[in-house]
């Protein structure tokens, strides 16, 4: 068989990604068999999957190692958003090319992610298609009583977000500009788009504090809307308290930041502030949950009206 | 929001697929949150993922409900091939269209699969892309001591296959011909391509009988090659004993049949024949494992040479 054979590519580049973490993640059989085999100490597990497609989630020309890393970050982000701990990843790649150098670089991006987050790859699939599409499955552990759903927000709960919104949007602009000699800020924004932080520590620590949580993938307004809808509640938001970069409307309606938005009872505020300090993560209180089923925005005392949109693949 | 919004599509068509089996599969939180939550009685689980792409795995014009069903069959087949029991599915769809009727039909195909195999959908992702790509993740349960790997074949083990090879290939030809008024045989072949049987009962029953197992997705020669490679063994195959339909070479090198190929010690042959009878599945002995690392083919006593190829996305 030639080196370009699918099976040999899988053997050579995709077989041992993060396998140094197999033991800690309970993986008994990794890539290379019909299925991966894993054991678990906990009886409750979580699973999520996210597809990243070229020209939708990232520019077609993005380097393969960056496509791979970002696809993992984006998918993995759902696990801390549920209060869970990352256990393993599964990678399905529809590759736009049979170029071995491209595939090798893609695998290097995966490898870097597995080592940054100490998480192994249990398996996957590799096919050739017209456009690049990466479907990443992520498994995590959490006790069911600690699962942070979108539907647990209570009236008068405070609403918090981590980080600064809009940075990833600016990063994408930097990327698209193909500018060289970037400023320190531009580099920061670019990193935010390419390698959004997966809030593993924050998510785990919010288990017994937050009443609901979501990762901001489609924009704060849309994602806070999911919390409100599924909790059957509304919200009052003080727009001045939302840390943002770039145009305000973009920061609220464009996704890609993968910060966490969560709610917690008022008496947990101090604990949350201490957590932010100890984890060195910026966390801001941006409003509170109401019983109205409407999200209202205020600039100080004055009510303001924002267009409530979020990224939507099927909007016509 | 309009009905065409991604979130509402997910809510309407994709939310409760197979949810009547949530309890039996331990699903506590299904689609609609950041991740699905499930509990497990066993401490060992298996996971596999398979991508089905238009123009590679199925014709672009295939009806959405058939694309969906087939993608599930193909992916689910890996679970019995490891001796496991299906637990849940996860569906990532890159949809080639925003047409609601198409999406609804796709969801109907998923629903039919969940009900045929009594397995729920834990979650997924839905995006719009240029070509249709369905990535299906499947989770199953199996005790690690019962996991059927590709690498367990022993010298002198007998080699068995279920069913008849080549039927799916003929089915694809029937499909491509767009012929109407099909004969009974043609209908059978078409069904074999569109809805390959997932050998759930056979796989489970082979747990304590077979020494290795694989589902024939890329053709017998390639897949038996995986068993031999990973077991560090060879094989002698009597080609007359391979039940096939259509051209012999096609039947051996074209995949899509999703029959099981497995090995077992000689003293289990009678048990296997009884199992075949009780499950009403055709199982044929086709040869035996050798210590040579070569696969040899015989027609009676006479050695024959076959081109050992299998489907390969990356062959140049």
Coordinates of C-alpha atoms in Angstrom, one line a residue:
Chain A
X1 CA 0.0 0.0 0.0
X2 CA 1.1 3.5 -0.7
X3 CA 1.7 6.0 2.1
X4 CA -1.4 7.9 0.8
X5 CA -3.7 5.1 1.7
X6 CA -6.4 6.2 4.2
X7 CA -5.6 3.5 6.6
X8 CA -1.9 4.3 6.7
X9 CA -2.6 8.0 7.1
X10 CA -4.8 7.2 10.1
X11 CA -2.1 5.0 11.5
X12 CA 0.7 7.5 11.0
X13 CA -0.8 10.8 11.9
X14 CA -4.1 10.2 13.8
X15 CA -3.5 7.2 15.9
X16 CA -1.9 8.4 19.1
X17 CA -3.3 11.9 19.6
X18 CA -3.2 12.6 23.3
X19 CA -2.8 8.9 24.0
X20 CA -0.6 9.8 27.0
X21 CA -3.9 10.8 28.7
X22 CA -5.7 7.5 27.8
X23 CA -5.2 6.1 31.4
X24 CA -6.4 9.3 33.1
X25 CA -9.4 9.4 30.8
X26 CA -10.2 5.7 31.1
X27 CA -9.5 4.9 27.4
X28 CA -8.8 1.2 27.0
X29 CA -9.0 0.9 23.2
X30 CA -8.3 4.1 21.2
X31 CA -8.3 4.7 17.4
X32 CA -7.8 1.8 15.1
X33 CA -10.6 -0.6 16.0
X34 CA -14.3 -0.6 15.0
X35 CA -15.0 1.5 18.1
X36 CA -13.1 3.0 21.0
X37 CA -13.5 1.4 24.4
X38 CA -13.5 3.4 27.6
X39 CA -14.3 2.9 31.2
X40 CA -15.8 5.4 33.6
X41 CA -15.7 5.9 37.4
X42 CA -18.7 8.1 37.4
X43 CA -22.1 6.8 36.4
X44 CA -23.1 10.0 34.7
X45 CA -21.5 11.3 31.5
X46 CA -22.1 14.1 29.0
X47 CA -21.7 14.2 25.3
X48 CA -21.9 17.0 22.8
X49 CA -20.9 17.4 19.1
X50 CA -20.2 20.5 17.0
X51 CA -19.4 20.8 13.3
X52 CA -17.0 23.5 12.0
X53 CA -17.2 24.1 8.3
X54 CA -15.0 26.1 6.0
X55 CA -16.4 29.5 4.9
X56 CA -19.0 29.4 7.7
X57 CA -16.9 28.9 10.9
X58 CA -13.5 29.7 9.5
X59 CA -12.0 31.1 6.2
X60 CA -11.3 28.4 3.6
X61 CA -7.6 29.4 3.6
X62 CA -7.1 28.9 7.3
X63 CA -4.0 26.8 8.1
X64 CA -5.0 23.1 8.8
X65 CA -3.4 23.1 12.2
X66 CA -5.5 26.1 13.2
X67 CA -8.7 24.6 11.7
X68 CA -8.1 21.5 13.8
X69 CA -7.4 23.4 17.1
X70 CA -10.3 25.7 16.8
X71 CA -12.8 22.9 15.9
X72 CA -11.7 21.2 19.1
X73 CA -12.0 24.3 21.3
X74 CA -15.4 25.1 19.9
X75 CA -16.8 21.7 20.6
X76 CA -15.0 21.2 23.9
X77 CA -16.5 24.4 25.2
X78 CA -19.9 22.7 25.8
X79 CA -18.5 20.4 28.5
X80 CA -17.5 23.1 31.0
X81 CA -20.7 25.0 30.1
X82 CA -22.5 21.9 31.6
X83 CA -20.2 21.9 34.7
X84 CA -18.4 18.8 33.3
X85 CA -14.8 17.6 33.0
X86 CA -13.4 16.8 29.6
X87 CA -12.9 13.0 29.1
X88 CA -12.2 12.5 25.4
X89 CA -12.6 13.8 21.9
X90 CA -13.7 12.1 18.7
X91 CA -12.7 13.7 15.3
X92 CA -14.5 13.3 12.0
X93 CA -12.8 15.1 9.2
X94 CA -14.1 15.6 5.8
X95 CA -10.8 16.7 4.2
X96 CA -10.8 19.1 1.2
X97 CA -7.5 17.6 0.1
X98 CA -5.5 14.4 -0.1
X99 CA -2.3 16.3 0.4
X100 CA -0.3 14.6 3.0
X101 CA 1.4 17.7 4.3
X102 CA -2.1 19.3 4.9
X103 CA -3.3 16.2 6.8
X104 CA -0.1 16.0 8.9
X105 CA -0.5 19.7 9.9
X106 CA -4.2 19.1 10.7
X107 CA -3.1 16.2 13.0
X108 CA -0.5 18.5 14.6
X109 CA -3.3 21.0 15.5
X110 CA -5.3 18.2 17.1
X111 CA -2.2 17.0 19.0
X112 CA -1.5 20.5 20.4
X113 CA -5.1 20.7 21.6
X114 CA -4.9 17.3 23.3
X115 CA -1.7 18.4 25.1
X116 CA -3.0 21.9 26.0
X117 CA -6.1 20.4 27.6
X118 CA -4.7 17.0 28.6
X119 CA -7.5 15.1 26.8
X120 CA -7.1 12.1 24.4
X121 CA -8.7 11.4 21.1
X122 CA -10.8 8.1 21.2
X123 CA -11.3 7.7 17.5
X124 CA -12.8 9.3 14.4
X125 CA -13.3 9.1 10.7
X126 CA -11.5 10.6 7.7
X127 CA -12.9 11.0 4.3
X128 CA -12.3 13.2 1.3
X129 CA -15.0 15.7 0.4
X130 CA -15.4 19.0 -1.5
X131 CA -15.3 21.3 1.5
X132 CA -13.6 21.0 4.8
X133 CA -15.9 19.9 7.6
X134 CA -14.8 18.9 11.1
X135 CA -17.2 17.3 13.4
X136 CA -15.9 17.0 16.9
X137 CA -17.6 14.9 19.5
X138 CA -16.7 15.6 23.2
X139 CA -17.4 13.4 26.2
X140 CA -17.2 14.7 29.7
X141 CA -18.0 13.5 33.2
X142 CA -20.3 15.2 35.7
X143 CA -22.6 13.9 38.5
X144 CA -26.1 14.4 37.3
X145 CA -27.0 16.5 40.3
X146 CA -24.2 18.9 39.3
X147 CA -25.2 19.1 35.6
X148 CA -25.5 22.8 34.7
X149 CA -28.4 23.1 32.3
X150 CA -29.8 26.1 30.4
X151 CA -33.1 25.7 32.2
X152 CA -32.2 26.3 35.9
X153 CA -32.3 30.1 36.2
X154 CA -34.5 31.5 39.0
X155 CA -36.1 34.9 39.5
X156 CA -33.7 37.4 41.0
X157 CA -30.6 35.3 40.1
X158 CA -27.7 37.4 39.0
X159 CA -26.4 37.1 35.5
X160 CA -22.6 36.8 34.9
X161 CA -20.4 36.6 31.9
X162 CA -16.7 35.7 31.7
X163 CA -14.2 37.6 29.6
X164 CA -14.8 40.4 27.1
X165 CA -17.3 40.0 24.2
X166 CA -16.5 40.9 20.6
X167 CA -12.8 40.1 20.7
X168 CA -13.2 37.0 18.5
X169 CA -15.1 39.1 15.9
X170 CA -12.2 41.6 15.8
X171 CA -9.8 38.7 15.6
X172 CA -11.7 37.4 12.5
X173 CA -11.4 40.8 11.0
X174 CA -7.6 40.8 11.6
X175 CA -7.4 37.4 10.0
X176 CA -9.4 38.4 7.0
X177 CA -7.3 41.6 6.5
X178 CA -4.2 39.3 6.0
X179 CA -2.3 42.1 7.7
X180 CA 1.3 41.5 8.9
X181 CA 3.1 43.1 11.8
X182 CA 0.2 42.9 14.2
X183 CA -0.1 45.1 17.3
X184 CA -0.3 43.4 20.7
X185 CA -4.0 44.0 20.8
X186 CA -4.5 42.6 17.3
X187 CA -2.6 39.5 18.3
X188 CA -4.8 39.1 21.3
X189 CA -8.0 39.3 19.2
X190 CA -6.6 36.9 16.6
X191 CA -5.8 34.4 19.3
X192 CA -9.3 34.8 20.7
X193 CA -10.8 33.8 17.4
X194 CA -8.3 31.0 16.6
X195 CA -7.9 29.5 20.0
X196 CA -10.9 30.5 22.2
X197 CA -10.2 29.4 25.8
X198 CA -12.1 26.4 26.9
X199 CA -13.2 27.3 30.4
X200 CA -12.5 24.0 32.0
X201 CA -11.7 25.3 35.5
X202 CA -14.4 27.8 35.6
X203 CA -17.1 25.3 34.5
X204 CA -16.1 22.7 37.0
X205 CA -16.0 25.3 39.8
X206 CA -19.5 26.7 38.9
X207 CA -21.1 23.2 39.4
X208 CA -22.4 24.1 42.9
X209 CA -22.7 27.8 42.4
X210 CA -24.5 28.5 39.1
X211 CA -28.2 27.7 38.5
X212 CA -27.8 27.7 34.7
X213 CA -25.0 28.1 32.2
X214 CA -24.3 28.4 28.5
X215 CA -21.3 29.0 26.4
X216 CA -21.6 32.1 24.1
X217 CA -21.2 30.6 20.7
X218 CA -23.9 32.5 18.8
X219 CA -23.8 35.9 20.6
X220 CA -24.9 36.9 24.1
X221 CA -28.4 37.9 23.1
X222 CA -29.2 34.7 21.5
X223 CA -27.6 32.5 24.1
X224 CA -29.0 34.4 27.0
X225 CA -32.3 34.0 25.2
X226 CA -31.8 30.2 25.4
X227 CA -31.3 30.4 29.2
X228 CA -34.4 32.6 29.5
X229 CA -36.6 30.4 27.3
X230 CA -35.6 27.2 28.8
X231 CA -35.8 28.6 32.4
X232 CA -39.2 30.2 31.4
X233 CA -37.9 33.5 32.7
X234 CA -36.8 36.9 31.4
X235 CA -33.9 39.2 32.2
X236 CA -32.9 42.8 32.9
X237 CA -29.5 43.6 31.5
X238 CA -27.4 46.7 32.2
X239 CA -25.5 47.2 28.9
X240 CA -22.9 49.4 30.6
X241 CA -21.7 46.4 32.6
X242 CA -20.9 44.3 29.6
X243 CA -17.2 44.3 28.8
X244 CA -16.8 44.5 25.1
X245 CA -14.3 45.2 22.3
X246 CA -15.3 46.7 18.9
X247 CA -18.8 47.8 18.0
X248 CA -21.3 47.1 20.8
X249 CA -24.0 45.5 18.6
X250 CA -21.4 43.1 17.1
X251 CA -20.1 42.2 20.6
X252 CA -23.6 41.2 21.6
X253 CA -24.8 39.4 18.5
X254 CA -21.7 37.9 17.0
X255 CA -20.7 34.6 18.5
X256 CA -17.2 33.0 18.5
X257 CA -16.1 34.3 21.9
X258 CA -17.0 31.0 23.8
X259 CA -17.1 32.9 27.1
X260 CA -19.5 31.5 29.7
X261 CA -22.8 33.2 30.6
X262 CA -24.3 31.9 33.8
X263 CA -26.8 32.7 36.5
X264 CA -26.4 32.4 40.3
X265 CA -28.3 33.4 43.4
X266 CA -27.5 36.8 44.8
X267 CA -25.8 35.4 47.9
X268 CA -23.2 33.6 45.8
X269 CA -21.8 36.8 44.3
X270 CA -18.9 37.1 46.6
X271 CA -17.9 33.5 46.0
X272 CA -18.0 34.2 42.3
X273 CA -15.8 37.2 42.6
X274 CA -13.3 35.2 44.7
X275 CA -13.4 32.4 42.0
X276 CA -12.6 35.0 39.3
X277 CA -9.6 36.2 41.3
X278 CA -8.3 32.7 42.0
X279 CA -8.7 31.5 38.4
X280 CA -7.5 34.9 37.1
X281 CA -10.6 35.1 34.8
X282 CA -12.5 38.3 34.4
X283 CA -16.2 37.8 35.5
X284 CA -18.7 40.6 35.3
X285 CA -22.2 40.8 36.6
X286 CA -24.4 42.1 33.8
X287 CA -28.0 41.9 35.1
X288 CA -30.6 39.8 36.8
X289 CA -33.2 37.2 35.9
X290 CA -36.9 38.3 36.0
X291 CA -40.2 36.6 35.9
X292 CA -41.3 38.3 32.7
X293 CA -40.2 36.1 29.8
X294 CA -38.8 39.3 28.2
X295 CA -35.2 40.5 28.0
X296 CA -35.0 44.2 28.8
X297 CA -31.9 46.4 28.3
X298 CA -31.0 49.4 30.4
X299 CA -28.3 52.1 30.0
X300 CA -28.2 53.2 33.7
X301 CA -31.9 53.9 34.4
X302 CA -32.9 54.4 30.8
X303 CA -34.4 51.5 28.8
X304 CA -32.8 50.9 25.4
X305 CA -33.9 48.7 22.6
X306 CA -31.4 46.3 20.9
X307 CA -31.9 44.2 17.9
X308 CA -32.0 40.6 19.3
X309 CA -30.3 38.6 16.7
X310 CA -27.7 35.8 16.8
X311 CA -25.9 33.8 14.2
X312 CA -28.3 31.5 12.4
X313 CA -27.5 29.1 9.6
X314 CA -31.0 28.8 8.4
X315 CA -32.3 32.4 8.5
X316 CA -33.6 33.4 5.1
Chain B
X1 CA -38.3 34.4 14.9
X2 CA -39.3 32.7 11.7
X3 CA -39.9 29.0 11.4
X4 CA -36.8 28.7 9.3
X5 CA -34.6 29.6 12.3
X6 CA -32.0 26.9 13.1
X7 CA -33.1 26.7 16.7
X8 CA -36.8 26.3 15.9
X9 CA -36.0 23.7 13.3
X10 CA -34.0 21.8 15.9
X11 CA -36.9 22.2 18.4
X12 CA -39.5 21.1 15.9
X13 CA -38.0 18.2 14.0
X14 CA -34.9 17.0 15.8
X15 CA -35.8 17.3 19.5
X16 CA -37.6 14.1 20.4
X17 CA -36.1 11.5 18.1
X18 CA -36.4 8.2 19.8
X19 CA -37.0 9.9 23.1
X20 CA -39.3 7.0 24.1
X21 CA -36.1 5.0 24.6
X22 CA -34.4 7.7 26.7
X23 CA -35.1 5.8 30.0
X24 CA -33.9 2.4 28.7
X25 CA -30.8 4.1 27.4
X26 CA -30.1 6.1 30.5
X27 CA -30.6 9.5 28.8
X28 CA -31.4 12.2 31.4
X29 CA -31.0 15.3 29.2
X30 CA -31.4 15.0 25.5
X31 CA -31.1 17.5 22.6
X32 CA -31.6 21.2 23.4
X33 CA -28.9 21.9 26.1
X34 CA -25.2 22.5 25.7
X35 CA -24.6 18.7 26.0
X36 CA -26.6 15.6 26.5
X37 CA -26.5 13.9 29.9
X38 CA -26.7 10.1 30.3
X39 CA -26.1 7.6 33.0
X40 CA -24.7 4.1 32.6
X41 CA -25.0 0.9 34.6
X42 CA -21.9 -0.6 33.0
X43 CA -18.5 1.0 33.7
X44 CA -17.3 0.2 30.1
X45 CA -18.7 2.0 27.1
X46 CA -17.8 2.1 23.4
X47 CA -18.0 5.0 21.0
X48 CA -17.6 5.2 17.2
X49 CA -18.3 7.8 14.6
X50 CA -18.8 7.6 10.8
X51 CA -19.3 10.3 8.2
X52 CA -21.5 9.7 5.2
X53 CA -21.0 12.2 2.4
X54 CA -23.0 12.8 -0.8
X55 CA -21.4 11.6 -4.0
X56 CA -19.1 9.3 -1.9
X57 CA -21.3 7.2 0.2
X58 CA -24.6 7.9 -1.5
X59 CA -25.8 9.7 -4.6
X60 CA -26.5 13.4 -4.2
X61 CA -30.1 12.9 -5.3
X62 CA -30.9 10.3 -2.6
X63 CA -34.1 11.2 -0.6
X64 CA -33.2 12.8 2.7
X65 CA -35.1 10.2 4.8
X66 CA -32.9 7.5 3.1
X67 CA -29.7 9.5 3.6
X68 CA -30.5 9.8 7.3
X69 CA -31.5 6.2 7.8
X70 CA -28.4 4.8 5.9
X71 CA -26.0 7.1 7.8
X72 CA -27.3 5.8 11.1
X73 CA -27.1 2.1 9.9
X74 CA -23.5 2.5 8.7
X75 CA -22.3 4.2 11.9
X76 CA -24.3 1.9 14.3
X77 CA -22.9 -1.2 12.6
X78 CA -19.6 -0.7 14.5
X79 CA -21.2 -1.3 17.9
X80 CA -22.3 -5.0 17.3
X81 CA -18.9 -5.5 15.5
X82 CA -17.4 -4.8 18.9
X83 CA -19.9 -7.1 20.7
X84 CA -21.7 -4.1 22.2
X85 CA -25.3 -3.0 22.7
X86 CA -26.5 0.3 21.1
X87 CA -27.1 3.0 23.7
X88 CA -27.6 6.3 21.8
X89 CA -26.8 8.2 18.6
X90 CA -25.6 11.7 18.0
X91 CA -26.3 13.3 14.6
X92 CA -24.3 16.2 13.0
X93 CA -25.8 17.3 9.7
X94 CA -24.2 19.6 7.2
X95 CA -27.3 20.2 5.2
X96 CA -27.1 21.1 1.5
X97 CA -30.3 23.0 1.7
X98 CA -32.4 25.2 4.0
X99 CA -35.6 23.7 2.6
X100 CA -37.8 22.8 5.5
X101 CA -39.5 19.9 3.7
X102 CA -36.0 18.4 3.1
X103 CA -35.0 18.8 6.8
X104 CA -38.3 17.4 7.9
X105 CA -37.9 14.3 5.7
X106 CA -34.3 13.9 7.0
X107 CA -35.6 13.9 10.6
X108 CA -38.3 11.4 9.6
X109 CA -35.5 9.0 8.4
X110 CA -33.7 9.4 11.7
X111 CA -37.0 8.8 13.6
X112 CA -37.6 5.5 11.7
X113 CA -34.1 4.3 12.5
X114 CA -34.5 5.1 16.2
X115 CA -37.8 3.2 16.3
X116 CA -36.5 0.2 14.2
X117 CA -33.5 -0.2 16.6
X118 CA -35.1 1.2 19.8
X119 CA -32.3 3.7 20.3
X120 CA -32.6 7.4 21.1
X121 CA -30.7 10.5 19.8
X122 CA -28.8 12.3 22.5
X123 CA -28.0 15.4 20.5
X124 CA -26.3 16.8 17.5
X125 CA -25.6 19.8 15.4
X126 CA -27.1 21.3 12.3
X127 CA -25.4 23.6 9.9
X128 CA -25.8 24.7 6.3
X129 CA -23.0 23.7 3.9
X130 CA -22.3 23.1 0.2
X131 CA -22.5 19.4 0.3
X132 CA -24.5 17.0 2.4
X133 CA -22.4 15.4 5.1
X134 CA -23.8 13.4 8.0
X135 CA -21.6 12.5 10.9
X136 CA -23.1 10.0 13.2
X137 CA -21.7 9.2 16.7
X138 CA -22.8 6.0 18.3
X139 CA -22.4 4.9 21.9
X140 CA -22.8 1.4 23.1
X141 CA -22.3 -0.7 26.2
X142 CA -20.0 -3.7 26.6
X143 CA -18.0 -5.2 29.5
X144 CA -14.4 -4.7 28.6
X145 CA -13.7 -8.4 28.9
X146 CA -16.3 -9.0 26.2
X147 CA -15.1 -6.3 23.7
X148 CA -14.5 -7.8 20.3
X149 CA -11.5 -6.2 18.8
X150 CA -9.9 -6.7 15.4
X151 CA -6.8 -8.0 17.0
X152 CA -7.8 -11.2 18.8
X153 CA -7.7 -13.8 16.0
X154 CA -5.6 -16.9 16.9
X155 CA -3.9 -19.4 14.6
X156 CA -6.4 -22.1 13.4
X157 CA -9.4 -20.0 14.3
X158 CA -12.2 -20.4 11.7
X159 CA -13.3 -17.4 9.8
X160 CA -17.0 -16.7 9.3
X161 CA -19.1 -14.1 7.5
X162 CA -22.8 -13.3 7.8
X163 CA -25.1 -12.8 4.9
X164 CA -24.2 -12.5 1.2
X165 CA -21.5 -10.1 -0.1
X166 CA -22.0 -7.9 -3.1
X167 CA -25.7 -7.3 -2.7
X168 CA -25.3 -3.7 -1.6
X169 CA -23.2 -3.0 -4.7
X170 CA -26.0 -4.4 -6.9
X171 CA -28.4 -2.3 -4.9
X172 CA -26.4 0.9 -5.7
X173 CA -26.5 -0.1 -9.4
X174 CA -30.3 -0.5 -9.2
X175 CA -30.5 2.9 -7.5
X176 CA -28.3 4.6 -10.1
X177 CA -30.3 3.1 -13.0
X178 CA -33.4 4.9 -11.8
X179 CA -35.3 1.9 -13.0
X180 CA -39.0 1.6 -12.0
X181 CA -41.0 -1.7 -11.6
X182 CA -38.2 -3.5 -9.8
X183 CA -38.1 -7.3 -9.5
X184 CA -38.2 -8.9 -6.1
X185 CA -34.4 -9.5 -6.3
X186 CA -33.7 -5.9 -7.3
X187 CA -35.8 -4.7 -4.4
X188 CA -33.8 -6.9 -2.0
X189 CA -30.5 -5.5 -3.3
X190 CA -31.8 -1.9 -3.1
X191 CA -32.8 -2.4 0.5
X192 CA -29.4 -3.9 1.3
X193 CA -27.8 -0.7 0.0
X194 CA -30.2 1.7 1.6
X195 CA -30.9 0.0 4.9
X196 CA -28.1 -2.4 5.6
X197 CA -29.0 -4.5 8.7
X198 CA -27.3 -3.6 11.9
X199 CA -26.4 -6.9 13.4
X200 CA -27.3 -6.0 16.9
X201 CA -28.4 -9.6 18.0
X202 CA -25.5 -11.3 16.3
X203 CA -22.9 -9.0 17.7
X204 CA -24.1 -9.3 21.2
X205 CA -24.3 -13.1 20.9
X206 CA -20.7 -13.3 19.5
X207 CA -19.3 -11.7 22.7
X208 CA -18.2 -14.9 24.2
X209 CA -17.7 -16.9 21.0
X210 CA -15.7 -14.8 18.6
X211 CA -12.0 -14.0 19.1
X212 CA -12.1 -11.0 16.7
X213 CA -14.8 -9.2 14.6
X214 CA -15.2 -6.4 12.1
X215 CA -18.1 -5.1 10.0
X216 CA -17.5 -5.3 6.3
X217 CA -17.7 -1.6 5.3
X218 CA -14.8 -1.4 2.8
X219 CA -14.9 -4.9 1.3
X220 CA -14.1 -8.3 2.7
X221 CA -10.5 -8.3 1.5
X222 CA -9.6 -5.0 3.1
X223 CA -11.5 -5.7 6.3
X224 CA -10.2 -9.2 6.8
X225 CA -6.8 -7.6 6.2
X226 CA -7.4 -5.4 9.2
X227 CA -8.2 -8.5 11.4
X228 CA -5.0 -10.2 10.1
X229 CA -2.8 -7.1 10.5
X230 CA -4.0 -6.3 14.0
X231 CA -3.9 -10.0 15.1
X232 CA -0.5 -10.3 13.5
X233 CA -1.8 -13.4 11.6
X234 CA -2.7 -14.5 8.0
X235 CA -5.5 -16.4 6.5
X236 CA -6.5 -19.1 4.1
X237 CA -9.8 -18.5 2.3
X238 CA -11.8 -20.9 0.3
X239 CA -13.4 -18.6 -2.3
X240 CA -16.1 -21.1 -3.2
X241 CA -17.5 -20.8 0.3
X242 CA -18.1 -17.1 0.1
X243 CA -21.8 -16.4 -0.7
X244 CA -21.9 -13.6 -3.1
X245 CA -24.2 -11.8 -5.6
X246 CA -22.9 -10.1 -8.8
X247 CA -19.3 -10.1 -10.0
X248 CA -17.1 -12.0 -7.5
X249 CA -14.3 -9.4 -7.4
X250 CA -16.8 -6.6 -6.7
X251 CA -18.4 -8.7 -3.9
X252 CA -15.0 -9.0 -2.2
X253 CA -13.6 -5.5 -2.7
X254 CA -16.7 -3.3 -2.7
X255 CA -18.0 -2.4 0.8
X256 CA -21.4 -1.3 1.8
X257 CA -22.7 -4.7 2.9
X258 CA -22.1 -4.2 6.6
X259 CA -22.1 -7.9 7.2
X260 CA -19.9 -9.1 10.1
X261 CA -16.6 -11.0 9.5
X262 CA -15.4 -12.8 12.6
X263 CA -13.1 -15.5 13.8
X264 CA -13.7 -18.2 16.4
X265 CA -12.0 -21.4 17.7
X266 CA -12.9 -24.5 15.8
X267 CA -14.7 -26.0 18.8
X268 CA -17.3 -23.2 18.6
X269 CA -18.5 -24.0 15.1
X270 CA -21.5 -25.9 16.1
X271 CA -22.6 -23.1 18.5
X272 CA -22.2 -20.6 15.7
X273 CA -24.4 -22.7 13.4
X274 CA -27.0 -23.0 16.1
X275 CA -26.8 -19.2 16.6
X276 CA -27.3 -18.7 12.9
X277 CA -30.4 -20.9 13.0
X278 CA -31.9 -19.2 16.0
X279 CA -31.3 -15.7 14.7
X280 CA -32.3 -16.7 11.2
X281 CA -29.1 -15.2 9.8
X282 CA -27.0 -16.9 7.2
X283 CA -23.5 -17.5 8.5
X284 CA -20.8 -19.2 6.4
X285 CA -17.4 -20.5 7.3
X286 CA -15.0 -19.1 4.6
X287 CA -11.5 -20.2 5.8
X288 CA -9.1 -20.2 8.7
X289 CA -6.5 -18.1 10.4
X290 CA -2.8 -18.9 9.8
X291 CA 0.4 -17.9 11.4
X292 CA 1.8 -16.5 8.1
X293 CA 0.8 -12.8 7.8
X294 CA -0.4 -13.5 4.3
X295 CA -3.9 -14.0 3.1
X296 CA -4.1 -16.9 0.6
X297 CA -7.1 -17.8 -1.6
X298 CA -8.0 -21.2 -2.7
X299 CA -10.6 -22.5 -5.2
X300 CA -10.9 -26.1 -3.8
X301 CA -7.2 -27.2 -3.7
X302 CA -6.0 -24.7 -6.2
X303 CA -4.5 -21.4 -5.1
X304 CA -5.8 -18.3 -6.8
X305 CA -4.6 -14.8 -6.8
X306 CA -7.0 -12.0 -6.1
X307 CA -6.4 -8.3 -6.3
X308 CA -6.5 -7.2 -2.7
X309 CA -8.1 -3.8 -2.8
X310 CA -10.7 -2.1 -0.8
X311 CA -12.5 1.3 -0.9
X312 CA -10.0 4.0 -0.1
X313 CA -10.7 7.8 0.0
X314 CA -7.1 8.7 -0.3
X315 CA -5.7 6.4 -2.9
X316 CA -4.2 8.3 -5.7

